[in-house]
Short mmCIF file of C-alpha atoms and ligand atoms in Angstrom, two decimals:
data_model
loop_
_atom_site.label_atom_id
_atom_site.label_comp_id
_atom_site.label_asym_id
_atom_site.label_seq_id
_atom_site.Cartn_x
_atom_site.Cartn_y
_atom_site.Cartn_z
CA UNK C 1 -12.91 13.99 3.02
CA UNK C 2 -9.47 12.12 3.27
CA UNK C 3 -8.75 9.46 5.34
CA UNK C 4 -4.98 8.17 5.09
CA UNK C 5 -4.12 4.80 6.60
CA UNK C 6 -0.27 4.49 6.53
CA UNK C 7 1.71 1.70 7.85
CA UNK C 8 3.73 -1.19 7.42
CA UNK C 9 3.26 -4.62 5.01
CA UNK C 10 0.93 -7.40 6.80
CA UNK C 11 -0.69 -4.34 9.46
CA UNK C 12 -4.28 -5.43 7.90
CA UNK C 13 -4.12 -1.56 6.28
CA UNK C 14 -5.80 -2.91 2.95
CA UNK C 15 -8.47 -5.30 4.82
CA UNK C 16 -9.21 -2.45 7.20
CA UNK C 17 -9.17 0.34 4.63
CA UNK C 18 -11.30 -1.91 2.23
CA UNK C 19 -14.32 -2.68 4.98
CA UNK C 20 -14.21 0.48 6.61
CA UNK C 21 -15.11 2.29 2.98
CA UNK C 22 -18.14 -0.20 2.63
CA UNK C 23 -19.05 1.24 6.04
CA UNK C 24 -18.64 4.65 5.42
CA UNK C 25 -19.70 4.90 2.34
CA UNK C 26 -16.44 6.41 0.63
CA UNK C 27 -13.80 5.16 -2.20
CA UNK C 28 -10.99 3.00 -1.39
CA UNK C 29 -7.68 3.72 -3.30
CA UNK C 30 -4.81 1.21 -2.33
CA UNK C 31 -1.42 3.06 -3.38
CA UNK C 32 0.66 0.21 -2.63
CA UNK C 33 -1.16 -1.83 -5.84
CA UNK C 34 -0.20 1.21 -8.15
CA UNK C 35 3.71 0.33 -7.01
CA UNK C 36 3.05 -3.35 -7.84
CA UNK C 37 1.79 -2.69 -10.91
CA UNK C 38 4.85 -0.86 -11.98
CA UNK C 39 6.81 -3.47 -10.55
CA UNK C 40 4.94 -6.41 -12.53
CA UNK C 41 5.59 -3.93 -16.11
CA UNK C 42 9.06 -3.88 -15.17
CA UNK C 43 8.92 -7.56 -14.58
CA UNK C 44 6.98 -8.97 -17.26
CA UNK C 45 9.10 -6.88 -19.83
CA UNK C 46 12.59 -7.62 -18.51
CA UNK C 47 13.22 -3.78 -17.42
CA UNK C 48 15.70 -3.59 -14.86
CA UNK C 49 14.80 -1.69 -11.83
CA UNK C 50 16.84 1.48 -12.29
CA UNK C 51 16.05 5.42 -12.96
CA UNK C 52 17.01 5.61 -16.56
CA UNK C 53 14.97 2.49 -17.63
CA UNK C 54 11.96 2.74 -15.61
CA UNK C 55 11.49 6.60 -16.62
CA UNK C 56 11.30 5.22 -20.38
CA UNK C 57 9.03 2.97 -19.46
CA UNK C 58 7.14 5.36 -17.11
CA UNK C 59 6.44 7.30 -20.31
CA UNK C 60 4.10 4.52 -22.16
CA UNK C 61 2.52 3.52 -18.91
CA UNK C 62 -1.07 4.17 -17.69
CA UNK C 63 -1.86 3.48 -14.21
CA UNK C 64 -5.32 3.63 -12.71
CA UNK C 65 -7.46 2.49 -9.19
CA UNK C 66 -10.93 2.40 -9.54
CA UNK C 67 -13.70 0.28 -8.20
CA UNK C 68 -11.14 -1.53 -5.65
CA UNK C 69 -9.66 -2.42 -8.68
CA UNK C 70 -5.46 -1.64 -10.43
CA UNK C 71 -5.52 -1.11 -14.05
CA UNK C 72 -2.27 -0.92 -15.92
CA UNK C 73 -2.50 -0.31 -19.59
CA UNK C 74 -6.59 -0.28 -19.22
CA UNK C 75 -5.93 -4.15 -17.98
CA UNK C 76 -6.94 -5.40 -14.67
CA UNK C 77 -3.83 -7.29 -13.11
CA UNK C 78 -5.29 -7.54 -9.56
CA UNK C 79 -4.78 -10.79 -9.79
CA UNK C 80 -0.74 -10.54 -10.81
CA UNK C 81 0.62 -8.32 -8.10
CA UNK C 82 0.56 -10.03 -4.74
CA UNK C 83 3.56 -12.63 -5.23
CA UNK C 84 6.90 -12.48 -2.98
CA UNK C 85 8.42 -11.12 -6.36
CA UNK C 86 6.74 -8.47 -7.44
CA UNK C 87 6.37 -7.38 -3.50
CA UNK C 88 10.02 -7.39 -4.06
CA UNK C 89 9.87 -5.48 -7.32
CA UNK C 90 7.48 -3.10 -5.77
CA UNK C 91 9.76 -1.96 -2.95
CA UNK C 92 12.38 -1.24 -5.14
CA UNK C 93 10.49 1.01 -7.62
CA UNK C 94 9.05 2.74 -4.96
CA UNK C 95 12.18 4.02 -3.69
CA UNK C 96 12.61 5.87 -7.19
CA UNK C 97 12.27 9.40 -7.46
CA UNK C 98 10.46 9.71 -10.42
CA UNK C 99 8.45 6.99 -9.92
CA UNK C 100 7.04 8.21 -6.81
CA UNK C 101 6.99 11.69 -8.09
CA UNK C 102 4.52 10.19 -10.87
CA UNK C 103 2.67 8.20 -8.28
CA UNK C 104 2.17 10.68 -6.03
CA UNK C 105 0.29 13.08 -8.86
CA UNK C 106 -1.35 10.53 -9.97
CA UNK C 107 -3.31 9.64 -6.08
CA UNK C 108 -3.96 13.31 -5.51
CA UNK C 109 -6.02 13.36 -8.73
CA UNK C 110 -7.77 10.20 -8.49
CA UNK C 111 -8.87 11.30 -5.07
CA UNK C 112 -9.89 14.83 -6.11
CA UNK C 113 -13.25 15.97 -4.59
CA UNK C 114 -14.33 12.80 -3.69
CA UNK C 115 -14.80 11.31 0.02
CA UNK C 116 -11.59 8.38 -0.28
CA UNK C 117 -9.45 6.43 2.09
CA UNK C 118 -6.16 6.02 1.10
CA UNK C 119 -3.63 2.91 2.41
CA UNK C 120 0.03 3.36 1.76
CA UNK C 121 3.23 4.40 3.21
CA UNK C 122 3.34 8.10 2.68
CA UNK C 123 -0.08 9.24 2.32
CA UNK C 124 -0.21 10.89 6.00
CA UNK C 125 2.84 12.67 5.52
CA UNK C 126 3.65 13.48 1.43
CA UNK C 127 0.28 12.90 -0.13
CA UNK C 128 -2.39 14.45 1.87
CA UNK C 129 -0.63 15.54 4.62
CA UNK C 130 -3.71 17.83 5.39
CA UNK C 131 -5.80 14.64 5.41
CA UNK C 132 -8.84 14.69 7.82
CA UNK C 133 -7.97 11.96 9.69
CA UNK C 134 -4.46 9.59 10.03
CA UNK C 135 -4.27 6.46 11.30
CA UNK C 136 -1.12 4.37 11.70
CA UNK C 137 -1.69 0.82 11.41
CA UNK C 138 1.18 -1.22 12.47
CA UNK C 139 1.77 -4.80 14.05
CA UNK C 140 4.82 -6.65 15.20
CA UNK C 141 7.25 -8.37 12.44
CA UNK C 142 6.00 -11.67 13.48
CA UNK C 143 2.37 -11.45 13.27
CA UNK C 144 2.56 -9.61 10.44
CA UNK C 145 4.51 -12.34 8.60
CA UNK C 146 2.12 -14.90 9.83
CA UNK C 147 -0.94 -13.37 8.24
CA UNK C 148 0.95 -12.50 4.96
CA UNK C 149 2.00 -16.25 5.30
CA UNK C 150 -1.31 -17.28 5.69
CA UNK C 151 -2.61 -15.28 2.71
CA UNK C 152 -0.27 -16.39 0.51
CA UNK C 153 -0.65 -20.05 1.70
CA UNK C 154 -4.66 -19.40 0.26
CA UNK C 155 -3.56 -18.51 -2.94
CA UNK C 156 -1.86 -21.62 -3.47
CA UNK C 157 1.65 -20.29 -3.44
CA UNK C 158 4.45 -22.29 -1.98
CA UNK C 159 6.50 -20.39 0.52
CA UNK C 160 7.51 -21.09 4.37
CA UNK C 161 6.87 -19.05 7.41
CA UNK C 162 10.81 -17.97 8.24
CA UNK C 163 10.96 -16.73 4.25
CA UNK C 164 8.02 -14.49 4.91
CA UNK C 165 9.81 -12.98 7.88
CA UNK C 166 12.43 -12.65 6.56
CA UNK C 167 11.10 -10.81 3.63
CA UNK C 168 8.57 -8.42 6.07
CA UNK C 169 12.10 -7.87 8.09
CA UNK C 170 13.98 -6.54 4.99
CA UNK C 171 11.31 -4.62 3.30
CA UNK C 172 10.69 -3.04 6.72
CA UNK C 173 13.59 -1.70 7.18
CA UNK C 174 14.00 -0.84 3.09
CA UNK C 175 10.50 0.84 3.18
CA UNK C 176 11.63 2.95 6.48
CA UNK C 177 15.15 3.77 5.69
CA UNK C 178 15.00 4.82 1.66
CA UNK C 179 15.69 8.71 0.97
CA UNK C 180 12.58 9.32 -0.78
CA UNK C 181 9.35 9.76 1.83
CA UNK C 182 10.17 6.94 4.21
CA UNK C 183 7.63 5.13 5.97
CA UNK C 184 7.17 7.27 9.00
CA UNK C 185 4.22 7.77 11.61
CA UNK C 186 3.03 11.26 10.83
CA UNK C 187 3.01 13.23 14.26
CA UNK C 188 -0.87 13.80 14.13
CA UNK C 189 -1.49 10.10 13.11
CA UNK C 190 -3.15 8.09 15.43
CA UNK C 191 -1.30 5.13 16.16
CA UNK C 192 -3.13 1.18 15.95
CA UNK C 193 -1.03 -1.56 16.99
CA UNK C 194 -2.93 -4.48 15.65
CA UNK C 195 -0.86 -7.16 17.03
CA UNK C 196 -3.35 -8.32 19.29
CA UNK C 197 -6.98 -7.22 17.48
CA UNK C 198 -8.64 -8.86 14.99
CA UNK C 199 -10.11 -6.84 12.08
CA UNK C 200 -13.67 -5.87 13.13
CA UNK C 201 -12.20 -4.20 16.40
CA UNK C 202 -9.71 -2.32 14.05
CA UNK C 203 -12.57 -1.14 11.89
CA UNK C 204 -14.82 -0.50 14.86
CA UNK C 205 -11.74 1.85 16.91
CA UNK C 206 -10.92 3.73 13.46
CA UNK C 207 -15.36 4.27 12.82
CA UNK C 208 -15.49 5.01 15.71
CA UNK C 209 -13.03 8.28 16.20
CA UNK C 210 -13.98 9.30 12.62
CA UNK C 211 -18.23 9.27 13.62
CA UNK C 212 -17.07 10.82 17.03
CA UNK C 213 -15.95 13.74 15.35
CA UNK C 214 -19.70 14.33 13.80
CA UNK C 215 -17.88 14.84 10.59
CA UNK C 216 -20.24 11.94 8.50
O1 DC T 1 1.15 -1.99 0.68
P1 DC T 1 1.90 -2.91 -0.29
O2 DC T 1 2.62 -4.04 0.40
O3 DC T 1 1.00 -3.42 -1.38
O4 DC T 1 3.02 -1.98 -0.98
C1 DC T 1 3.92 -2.48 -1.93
C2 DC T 1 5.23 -1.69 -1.88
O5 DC T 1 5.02 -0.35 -2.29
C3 DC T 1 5.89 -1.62 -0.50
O6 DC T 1 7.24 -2.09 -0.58
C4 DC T 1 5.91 -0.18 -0.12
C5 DC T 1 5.56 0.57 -1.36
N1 DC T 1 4.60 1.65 -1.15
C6 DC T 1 5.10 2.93 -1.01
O7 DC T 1 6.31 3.13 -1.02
N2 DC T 1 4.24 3.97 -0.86
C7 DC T 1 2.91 3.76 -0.81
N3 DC T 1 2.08 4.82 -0.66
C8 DC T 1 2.39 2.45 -0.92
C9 DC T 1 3.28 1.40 -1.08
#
């Protein structure tokens, strides 16, 4: 079973999609890591951020999510891939063909046969677009920024709030206006605005329509 939770940066998609696997029992695969951890390649080795160079580099690059954990080059760089630059970094790659050509392969065979929930951008419209359930996970610009401000602020990083909004503001409209699978609400997704609900009740409303349907 497939459970795709798309939406945009700071919507609580990965904390939601994270507990509600524990709860049910299934894999979690978080997409938008597997974009960062292009991103931080690209970074760490000076490539710039265009076609040509990253499909050279795409060819000696390994990429894999397992056990809620991103492994690029058989390294875990969890720990690399949240800062504002590689979030940066990451939106930009994305928008590459061949980069999400590459990605895109790469999820559909990681979640082969296996009950998974997905968080991303694209996964309820380009990835499994026959996914058994789709959620849309979005809050406003401002709350959003707040929490990733928040999150950042526990990792020690030095940052203000109006940066943060700023950057949630232009990747919004970057992630919804590039050519390449656009972040979009699918039409059968079911939309969550999170703005006002903390993440238990977002766990509990998405447990509860996928145990409703008898399908666990
Ligand atoms: O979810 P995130 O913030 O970790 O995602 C990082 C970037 O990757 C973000 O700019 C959007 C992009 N992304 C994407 O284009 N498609 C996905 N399925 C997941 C993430």
């Amino acid at each position: 079973m497939i459970i795709a939770i798309d939406g945009p940066s700071g919507a609580g998609k990965s904390t939601v999609a994270k507990l509600l696997s524990r709860e049910l029992g299934f894999e979690y695969i978080d997409t938008g890591a597997m974009y960062r951890a292009l991103a931080y390649k690209a970074y760490t080795n000076n490539i710039e951020i265009q076609e040509d160079k990253i499909d050279e580099m795409l060819k000696t690059t390994a990429v894999d999510y397992s056990d809620n954990k991103i492994f690029l080059d058989s390294k875990n760089v969890e720990g690399y891939i949240r800062s504002e630059a590689i979030s940066k970094g990451a939106s930009k790659i994305s928008a590459l063909r061949n980069v999400r050509e590459k990605m895109v392969e790469l999820q559909r065979k990681i979640a082969s046969n296996k009950n998974v929930i997905l968080d991303g951008r694209d996964i309820g419209t380009k990835v499994f677009p026959d996914a058994d359930f789709k959620f849309f996970v979005t809050a406003s610009a401002e709350t959003r920024a707040r929490r990733r401000y928040n999150q950042l602020v526990r990792t020690g990083a030095r940052t203000n709030y109006k940066n943060v909004l700023e950057d949630i503001k232009k990747r919004d409209e970057k992630d919804s206006t590039r050519e390449i699978s656009p972040l979009v609400k699918a039409d059968d997704a079911v939309l969550i605005d999170t703005t006002n609900m903390d993440v238990r009740e977002v766990v509990k409303t998405i447990a509860d329509i996928v145990g409703g349907k008898n399908v666990l």
